[in-house]
Amino acid sequence: MKVCINPGHDVNLDSGAVNPRTGRRECDVALEAGELLQTYLNQAGCQTVLVQDDDLGYVCHVSDDFDADIFVSLHCNAFNTQARGTETLYKSFNGQRLANDIQSQIIRSINTVDRGVKKRDDLWVLNGTNAVAVLVEMAFIDNDDDLEMLNNDLDTIVRAIARGITDYIGGV
């Protein structure tokens, strides 16, 4: 299986969400998570490509040129400093299956609020690639409790995402 890993945002052009107290940036957390995910998926026998860029058309082009079977975009949510939790977004039927596998692994692995899987038709990366695509909102970076989880348990979160992907692959 070929997996395109897209850490959200761009470290030079678009930080994404930022924790107002610490300045921790979504793009940095997403890149760290993406690099870990690439390592774990490669160890599981998947071929991977990692692309973090502000040009989402380019990101989807890389995925399609790689002929990815699966596309996973990694993000941190932000809202009002009070919201917490993890959710996985999808568009297609197979995307929903992949999202369910990833979400259930994350929920079983860490103490987070289960915000569920949600269908989204309006996200560029879910629409722009030929691969089965999901977007994982790992936690709310603007919430200090969730930020602590991102800082201390990112490896656990990423291992759960990797298991969710391999669960999905095993069911295909």
CSV table of C-alpha atoms in Angstrom, one decimal:
chain,number,residue,atom,x,y,z
A,1,MET,CA,0.0,0.0,0.0
A,2,LYS,CA,1.1,3.5,-0.8
A,3,VAL,CA,0.3,6.2,1.7
A,4,CYS,CA,0.6,10.0,1.2
A,5,ILE,CA,1.1,11.8,4.5
A,6,ASN,CA,0.2,15.5,4.6
A,7,PRO,CA,1.2,17.4,7.8
A,8,GLY,CA,-1.1,20.3,7.6
A,9,HIS,CA,-0.1,23.9,6.9
A,10,ASP,CA,3.5,25.1,6.1
A,11,VAL,CA,6.2,25.9,8.5
A,12,ASN,CA,7.3,28.9,6.5
A,13,LEU,CA,4.0,30.3,5.1
A,14,ASP,CA,1.1,29.3,7.3
A,15,SER,CA,1.5,28.1,10.8
A,16,GLY,CA,-2.2,27.1,11.1
A,17,ALA,CA,-3.6,27.3,14.6
A,18,VAL,CA,-1.3,28.5,17.5
A,19,ASN,CA,-1.7,28.1,21.2
A,20,PRO,CA,-2.2,31.6,22.6
A,21,ARG,CA,-0.3,30.9,25.8
A,22,THR,CA,2.8,29.0,24.5
A,23,GLY,CA,3.0,29.9,20.9
A,24,ARG,CA,3.1,26.2,19.9
A,25,ARG,CA,2.2,26.0,16.2
A,26,GLU,CA,0.0,23.5,14.4
A,27,CYS,CA,2.4,23.2,11.5
A,28,ASP,CA,5.2,22.1,13.8
A,29,VAL,CA,3.1,19.5,15.6
A,30,ALA,CA,1.7,18.2,12.3
A,31,LEU,CA,5.2,17.8,10.8
A,32,GLU,CA,6.5,16.0,13.9
A,33,ALA,CA,3.5,13.7,13.7
A,34,GLY,CA,3.9,13.2,10.0
A,35,GLU,CA,7.5,12.2,10.3
A,36,LEU,CA,6.7,9.7,13.0
A,37,LEU,CA,3.8,8.3,11.0
A,38,GLN,CA,6.1,7.9,8.0
A,39,THR,CA,8.5,5.9,10.1
A,40,TYR,CA,5.8,3.6,11.6
A,41,LEU,CA,4.1,3.0,8.2
A,42,ASN,CA,7.4,2.2,6.5
A,43,GLN,CA,8.2,-0.3,9.3
A,44,ALA,CA,4.8,-1.9,8.6
A,45,GLY,CA,5.7,-2.4,5.0
A,46,CYS,CA,3.9,0.6,3.4
A,47,GLN,CA,5.5,2.9,0.9
A,48,THR,CA,5.1,6.5,1.9
A,49,VAL,CA,5.6,10.0,0.7
A,50,LEU,CA,5.4,13.0,3.0
A,51,VAL,CA,4.4,16.4,1.7
A,52,GLN,CA,3.8,19.6,3.7
A,53,ASP,CA,3.1,22.6,1.6
A,54,ASP,CA,0.7,25.6,1.6
A,55,ASP,CA,-0.3,24.8,-2.0
A,56,LEU,CA,-3.0,22.2,-1.5
A,57,GLY,CA,-3.2,21.6,-5.3
A,58,TYR,CA,0.5,20.7,-5.2
A,59,VAL,CA,-0.1,18.4,-2.2
A,60,CYS,CA,-2.8,16.5,-4.0
A,61,HIS,CA,-0.7,16.4,-7.2
A,62,VAL,CA,2.1,14.8,-5.2
A,63,SER,CA,-0.3,12.2,-3.8
A,64,ASP,CA,-1.7,11.4,-7.2
A,65,ASP,CA,1.7,11.3,-8.9
A,66,PHE,CA,2.8,8.8,-6.1
A,67,ASP,CA,-0.4,6.8,-7.0
A,68,ALA,CA,-1.3,6.8,-3.3
A,69,ASP,CA,-3.9,4.4,-2.1
A,70,ILE,CA,-4.4,6.3,1.1
A,71,PHE,CA,-4.1,10.1,1.9
A,72,VAL,CA,-3.8,11.2,5.5
A,73,SER,CA,-3.8,14.9,6.4
A,74,LEU,CA,-2.7,15.6,10.0
A,75,HIS,CA,-4.0,18.7,11.8
A,76,CYS,CA,-4.6,20.3,15.2
A,77,ASN,CA,-8.0,21.9,15.8
A,78,ALA,CA,-8.6,25.3,17.5
A,79,PHE,CA,-11.8,27.0,18.5
A,80,ASN,CA,-12.3,28.8,21.8
A,81,THR,CA,-9.5,27.5,24.2
A,82,GLN,CA,-12.3,25.4,25.8
A,83,ALA,CA,-13.1,22.8,23.2
A,84,ARG,CA,-11.3,19.5,23.4
A,85,GLY,CA,-10.9,16.2,21.6
A,86,THR,CA,-10.1,14.3,18.5
A,87,GLU,CA,-12.1,13.9,15.3
A,88,THR,CA,-11.4,12.3,11.9
A,89,LEU,CA,-13.0,13.8,8.7
A,90,TYR,CA,-13.8,12.0,5.5
A,91,LYS,CA,-15.7,12.3,2.3
A,92,SER,CA,-16.2,8.9,0.6
A,93,PHE,CA,-17.5,5.6,1.8
A,94,ASN,CA,-14.0,4.1,2.0
A,95,GLY,CA,-12.9,7.3,3.6
A,96,GLN,CA,-15.5,6.7,6.3
A,97,ARG,CA,-14.1,3.2,6.9
A,98,LEU,CA,-10.6,4.5,7.2
A,99,ALA,CA,-11.7,7.4,9.4
A,100,ASN,CA,-13.5,4.9,11.7
A,101,ASP,CA,-10.5,2.7,12.0
A,102,ILE,CA,-8.2,5.6,12.8
A,103,GLN,CA,-10.6,7.3,15.2
A,104,SER,CA,-11.3,4.1,17.2
A,105,GLN,CA,-7.6,3.4,17.6
A,106,ILE,CA,-6.9,6.9,18.8
A,107,ILE,CA,-9.8,6.8,21.3
A,108,ARG,CA,-8.6,3.5,22.7
A,109,SER,CA,-5.0,4.7,23.1
A,110,ILE,CA,-5.3,8.1,24.8
A,111,ASN,CA,-7.6,10.0,27.2
A,112,THR,CA,-9.2,12.3,24.7
A,113,VAL,CA,-12.8,13.5,24.0
A,114,ASP,CA,-14.2,11.4,21.1
A,115,ARG,CA,-15.6,14.0,18.7
A,116,GLY,CA,-16.3,11.1,16.2
A,117,VAL,CA,-15.9,10.8,12.5
A,118,LYS,CA,-17.6,13.5,10.3
A,119,LYS,CA,-18.4,13.7,6.6
A,120,ARG,CA,-17.0,16.9,5.0
A,121,ASP,CA,-17.5,17.7,1.4
A,122,ASP,CA,-15.8,21.1,1.6
A,123,LEU,CA,-12.2,20.3,2.3
A,124,TRP,CA,-9.7,20.7,-0.5
A,125,VAL,CA,-7.5,17.7,0.4
A,126,LEU,CA,-10.5,15.3,0.7
A,127,ASN,CA,-11.7,16.3,-2.7
A,128,GLY,CA,-8.4,16.9,-4.6
A,129,THR,CA,-6.8,13.5,-4.5
A,130,ASN,CA,-7.7,10.2,-6.1
A,131,ALA,CA,-6.7,8.3,-2.9
A,132,VAL,CA,-9.0,7.3,-0.1
A,133,ALA,CA,-8.6,10.4,2.0
A,134,VAL,CA,-9.0,11.5,5.6
A,135,LEU,CA,-8.1,14.5,7.7
A,136,VAL,CA,-7.2,13.8,11.4
A,137,GLU,CA,-7.8,16.6,13.9
A,138,MET,CA,-5.5,15.1,16.6
A,139,ALA,CA,-6.5,17.6,19.4
A,140,PHE,CA,-7.2,21.3,20.0
A,141,ILE,CA,-3.9,23.1,20.1
A,142,ASP,CA,-5.5,26.1,21.7
A,143,ASN,CA,-6.7,24.1,24.7
A,144,ASP,CA,-4.0,23.7,27.3
A,145,ASP,CA,-5.1,20.1,28.3
A,146,ASP,CA,-5.1,19.0,24.7
A,147,LEU,CA,-1.8,20.8,24.1
A,148,GLU,CA,-0.3,18.8,27.0
A,149,MET,CA,-1.5,15.6,25.3
A,150,LEU,CA,0.1,16.7,22.0
A,151,ASN,CA,3.3,17.6,23.7
A,152,ASN,CA,3.6,14.4,25.9
A,153,ASP,CA,1.6,11.8,24.0
A,154,LEU,CA,2.1,12.6,20.3
A,155,ASP,CA,4.0,9.3,19.7
A,156,THR,CA,1.0,7.4,21.2
A,157,ILE,CA,-1.4,9.3,19.0
A,158,VAL,CA,0.6,8.7,15.9
A,159,ARG,CA,1.1,5.0,16.6
A,160,ALA,CA,-2.7,4.8,16.9
A,161,ILE,CA,-3.1,6.5,13.6
A,162,ALA,CA,-0.7,4.0,12.0
A,163,ARG,CA,-2.6,1.1,13.5
A,164,GLY,CA,-5.9,2.5,12.2
A,165,ILE,CA,-4.3,2.7,8.7
A,166,THR,CA,-3.0,-0.9,8.9
A,167,ASP,CA,-6.5,-2.0,10.2
A,168,TYR,CA,-8.0,-0.4,7.2
A,169,ILE,CA,-5.5,-2.0,4.8
A,170,GLY,CA,-6.1,-5.4,6.4
A,171,GLY,CA,-9.8,-5.1,5.7
A,172,VAL,CA,-9.4,-4.1,2.0
